[in-house]
Coordinates of C-alpha atoms and ligand atoms in Angstrom, one line a residue:
M1 CA -6.3 -8.9 15.4
R2 CA -5.2 -7.6 12.6
R3 CA -4.2 -10.3 9.5
R4 CA -1.2 -9.3 7.8
L5 CA -0.6 -7.8 4.4
I6 CA 1.8 -7.8 2.2
V7 CA 1.2 -6.2 -0.9
G8 CA 3.6 -5.6 -4.1
N9 CA 3.8 -2.2 -6.3
W10 CA 4.7 -2.9 -9.1
K11 CA 5.2 0.6 -10.7
M12 CA 6.6 1.2 -14.3
H13 CA 7.1 -2.1 -15.2
K14 CA 6.5 -5.5 -16.8
T15 CA 4.0 -5.4 -19.9
A16 CA 0.9 -6.8 -20.1
T17 CA 1.9 -9.9 -21.7
E18 CA 5.5 -9.9 -18.8
A19 CA 2.3 -9.7 -16.2
A20 CA 0.4 -12.9 -17.2
V21 CA 4.0 -14.6 -16.8
L22 CA 5.2 -13.8 -13.7
V23 CA 1.6 -13.9 -12.1
R24 CA 1.8 -17.4 -13.4
R25 CA 5.0 -17.8 -11.8
L26 CA 4.4 -15.9 -8.6
A27 CA 1.1 -18.4 -8.4
D28 CA 3.7 -21.6 -8.1
L29 CA 6.4 -20.4 -6.3
V30 CA 3.1 -19.5 -3.6
P31 CA -0.1 -22.0 -4.4
D32 CA -2.0 -20.8 -0.3
S33 CA -0.7 -16.8 1.7
A34 CA -3.1 -18.2 4.9
P35 CA -3.1 -16.4 7.3
V36 CA -1.5 -13.8 5.2
E37 CA -2.6 -11.8 2.6
V38 CA -1.5 -10.7 -0.5
V39 CA -2.0 -7.7 -2.7
I40 CA -0.6 -7.2 -6.1
A41 CA 0.0 -3.5 -8.0
P42 CA 0.6 -4.0 -11.9
P43 CA -0.2 -1.5 -14.2
F44 CA -3.2 0.0 -14.9
T45 CA -2.2 -1.5 -19.1
A46 CA -1.7 -5.2 -17.2
L47 CA -4.1 -5.5 -14.8
S48 CA -6.8 -7.4 -16.8
A49 CA -3.8 -10.0 -18.1
A50 CA -2.7 -10.4 -14.3
A51 CA -6.3 -10.9 -13.6
R52 CA -7.0 -13.6 -16.3
A53 CA -3.6 -15.3 -15.9
L54 CA -4.2 -16.1 -12.0
P55 CA -5.6 -19.0 -11.8
A56 CA -8.9 -19.1 -9.8
S57 CA -7.1 -20.5 -6.5
A58 CA -4.2 -17.9 -6.2
P59 CA -4.4 -16.3 -3.4
F60 CA -3.5 -13.0 -4.7
L61 CA -5.5 -9.8 -5.3
L62 CA -5.6 -7.2 -7.2
A63 CA -4.8 -2.6 -6.6
A64 CA -4.6 -0.2 -8.8
Q65 CA -1.8 2.0 -7.7
N66 CA -3.9 5.9 -8.5
L67 CA -6.6 6.7 -10.0
H68 CA -8.6 9.6 -10.6
W69 CA -12.0 11.3 -8.5
E70 CA -14.4 11.3 -10.6
D71 CA -16.4 7.5 -11.8
E72 CA -16.0 9.0 -15.9
G73 CA -15.8 12.6 -17.5
P74 CA -13.2 14.5 -19.5
F75 CA -9.7 14.2 -18.3
T76 CA -7.6 12.6 -20.5
G77 CA -5.3 9.7 -19.3
E78 CA -6.7 9.3 -16.5
V79 CA -8.6 5.9 -15.6
S80 CA -11.9 6.4 -13.1
A81 CA -12.2 3.6 -9.8
P82 CA -15.6 1.9 -11.4
M83 CA -12.9 0.8 -13.8
L84 CA -10.9 -0.3 -11.8
K85 CA -13.8 -1.9 -10.0
D86 CA -14.9 -3.2 -13.2
L87 CA -10.8 -5.8 -13.8
G88 CA -11.3 -7.2 -10.4
C89 CA -9.2 -4.9 -8.5
Q90 CA -10.3 -5.3 -4.1
Y91 CA -7.2 -1.9 -3.5
V92 CA -6.5 1.2 -4.3
I93 CA -3.0 2.4 -3.8
L94 CA -3.8 6.9 -2.8
G95 CA -0.3 9.3 -2.5
H96 CA 2.1 6.9 -2.9
S97 CA 5.4 9.1 -2.4
E98 CA 6.3 9.5 -6.2
R99 CA 3.2 10.7 -7.0
R100 CA 2.9 13.7 -4.7
Q101 CA 6.9 14.1 -5.2
L102 CA 6.8 13.4 -9.2
F103 CA 3.6 14.2 -10.4
G104 CA 1.9 17.5 -7.7
E105 CA 0.2 15.5 -6.3
D106 CA -1.3 16.5 -2.6
D107 CA -3.6 16.1 0.8
E108 CA -6.7 17.3 -1.0
G109 CA -6.3 15.6 -3.8
I110 CA -5.5 12.7 -2.3
K111 CA -8.6 12.8 0.4
K112 CA -10.9 12.9 -2.8
K113 CA -9.2 9.8 -4.1
I114 CA -9.6 8.1 -0.8
R115 CA -12.9 8.5 -1.2
A116 CA -14.1 7.6 -4.0
S117 CA -12.6 4.9 -3.7
L118 CA -14.3 4.2 -1.1
R119 CA -17.9 5.1 -2.7
H120 CA -17.3 2.3 -5.4
G121 CA -16.0 -0.7 -2.6
L122 CA -11.7 -0.8 -3.0
R123 CA -9.8 -0.7 0.0
P124 CA -6.8 2.1 -0.3
I125 CA -3.8 1.6 1.0
L126 CA -2.8 5.2 2.0
C127 CA 1.2 5.8 1.7
V128 CA 2.4 8.4 4.2
G129 CA 6.3 9.0 4.5
E130 CA 8.9 12.2 5.3
S131 CA 11.8 13.2 3.8
L132 CA 14.9 12.8 3.7
P133 CA 15.8 16.6 4.5
D134 CA 11.8 16.6 6.8
R135 CA 14.1 13.6 8.9
K136 CA 17.8 15.7 9.3
K137 CA 14.7 18.2 10.8
G138 CA 12.6 16.2 13.1
R139 CA 10.0 16.7 11.8
T140 CA 9.5 13.3 10.5
E141 CA 5.7 12.9 12.9
T142 CA 4.7 16.2 12.0
V143 CA 4.7 15.6 8.4
V144 CA 3.5 11.6 8.3
S145 CA 0.7 13.4 11.0
G146 CA -0.4 16.0 9.1
Q147 CA -0.7 13.2 5.5
L148 CA -2.6 11.2 7.2
R149 CA -4.9 14.0 9.4
K150 CA -5.4 15.5 6.2
G151 CA -6.3 12.2 3.9
L152 CA -8.4 10.6 6.1
E153 CA -10.4 13.8 7.3
G154 CA -13.9 12.7 7.1
L155 CA -14.9 10.2 7.5
S156 CA -17.0 8.4 9.5
K157 CA -16.0 5.7 12.4
D158 CA -17.0 2.8 9.8
E159 CA -15.3 3.8 7.2
I160 CA -11.8 3.7 9.1
P161 CA -11.7 -0.2 9.2
M162 CA -11.3 -0.2 5.4
I163 CA -8.6 2.2 4.9
T164 CA -5.0 0.5 4.8
I165 CA -1.5 2.9 5.9
A166 CA 1.4 2.4 3.8
Y167 CA 3.9 4.1 5.8
E168 CA 6.9 4.6 3.5
P169 CA 9.9 7.2 4.6
V170 CA 10.6 7.9 1.3
W171 CA 15.0 8.5 2.0
A172 CA 13.8 4.4 2.0
I173 CA 12.2 4.2 -0.8
G174 CA 14.6 2.0 -3.7
T175 CA 17.8 3.4 -2.0
G176 CA 18.5 -0.1 -0.5
H177 CA 18.6 2.5 3.7
A178 CA 15.8 0.6 4.7
A179 CA 14.2 2.3 8.2
S180 CA 15.0 0.0 10.8
P181 CA 12.7 -1.1 12.2
D182 CA 12.6 0.5 15.9
H183 CA 11.8 3.5 14.0
A184 CA 9.4 1.8 11.3
A185 CA 7.3 0.7 14.9
S186 CA 7.5 4.2 16.8
V187 CA 5.7 6.0 13.6
N188 CA 3.4 3.2 13.1
D189 CA 2.8 3.9 17.0
T190 CA 1.4 7.6 16.5
L191 CA -0.3 6.4 13.1
R192 CA -1.7 4.0 15.4
S193 CA -2.5 7.1 18.6
I194 CA -3.9 9.6 15.6
L195 CA -6.7 7.0 14.9
A196 CA -7.2 6.5 17.7
Q197 CA -7.8 9.8 19.0
G198 CA -9.8 10.8 15.7
W199 CA -12.0 7.6 15.2
G200 CA -12.3 5.8 18.0
A201 CA -9.7 2.8 20.1
E202 CA -11.3 0.0 18.4
A203 CA -11.2 1.8 14.9
G204 CA -7.7 2.4 15.1
E205 CA -6.9 -0.9 16.2
Q206 CA -8.8 -2.3 12.7
V207 CA -6.5 -0.2 11.5
R208 CA -3.4 -2.6 8.9
I209 CA -0.6 -0.1 9.4
L210 CA 2.0 -1.8 6.4
Y211 CA 6.2 -1.1 6.5
G212 CA 8.1 -0.3 3.5
G213 CA 11.0 1.3 1.9
S214 CA 13.8 -1.6 0.9
V215 CA 11.6 -4.0 2.0
T216 CA 14.2 -7.2 0.7
P217 CA 13.4 -10.7 1.4
E218 CA 17.2 -10.2 3.6
N219 CA 15.2 -8.1 5.3
A220 CA 11.3 -8.2 5.5
G221 CA 11.9 -11.0 8.5
E222 CA 12.9 -7.9 10.8
F223 CA 10.1 -5.7 10.9
L224 CA 7.5 -8.9 10.4
A225 CA 8.5 -10.1 13.5
S226 CA 7.4 -7.1 14.8
A227 CA 3.2 -6.8 16.0
R228 CA 3.1 -3.8 15.6
I229 CA 4.4 -3.6 11.6
D230 CA 1.0 -5.2 9.7
G231 CA 2.9 -6.2 6.7
A232 CA 4.9 -4.1 3.5
L233 CA 4.2 -2.8 0.6
V234 CA 7.0 -4.2 -1.8
G235 CA 8.5 -2.2 -4.7
G236 CA 12.1 -3.5 -5.9
A237 CA 11.7 -7.2 -4.5
C238 CA 8.7 -8.0 -5.7
L239 CA 9.6 -7.7 -9.4
D240 CA 11.4 -10.7 -9.0
P241 CA 8.8 -14.2 -8.5
Q242 CA 11.8 -15.8 -6.2
S243 CA 11.9 -12.9 -3.9
F244 CA 8.7 -12.3 -3.7
A245 CA 7.4 -15.1 -2.7
T246 CA 10.2 -15.2 -0.2
I247 CA 8.7 -12.4 1.0
I248 CA 5.3 -13.8 2.0
A249 CA 6.7 -16.6 3.3
V250 CA 8.2 -15.0 5.8
A251 CA 5.3 -13.3 6.5
R252 CA 3.5 -16.4 7.0
K253 CA 5.7 -17.7 9.0
A254 CA 6.1 -15.0 11.4
A255 CA 2.1 -14.2 11.0
R256 CA 1.9 -17.9 13.0
Ligands
PGA1 P1 11.3 -0.2 -2.5 O1 8.9 1.1 -3.3 O2 10.7 -1.4 -2.2 O3 11.6 -0.7 -4.1 O4 12.4 0.3 -2.0 C1 8.6 0.8 -2.1 C2 7.1 1.3 -2.5 O5 7.5 2.7 -3.5 O6 6.1 1.0 -2.2

């Protein structure tokens, strides 16, 4: 049985000072998340403040939103896996569509980032998703399958269970137009069958496949009711502690 996972992607929001306030409020609202795992991904500059502000008992793990594949070197403006690990990160979001579309990230670079994160014991959350034109042309499965295969190319059977996938259709991100739970579940099935083909059914069964794109407290239950959707990657709604706490509560209820 895969443990449900809720991830809050803060994107470029909150100073370090504001992050400390937000996580304290969240910890008050969510003293316990069992059996659901909860991950928060503040910007790089707020990771340390968020880690320090969290009470020791708080049920949240930290994620970064990106990394560079080298451990160190002349890469102005970049941050590496060992640096994130040292701040207490356990996860890293990679290949988010905003990185792909706005910052020119490609599958080859994302693959190197996944390898770097695994090398340092950071669990990658690989985002895949089709654009609206792709969807209109009926290319959803082709696009997401390609992103998955290329991102995970060369990984061993033992490494695969460390991976989490987030299916995030680009047209659903930040638009208020979430995919239907049926659509998300059917894309998740496709992704899981590719994992099974590539690395065996057992390894494939261990990978969590989330849905992301305009998840709210109101619609989270519809996604989480499906055994084919292992959790949610939440953007906008995670910046409001009450909304994020409600999504976590919905996930806990669905997991019982
Ligand atoms: P959204 O973002 O929930 O604001 O649509 C999701 C994401 O980009 O991960």
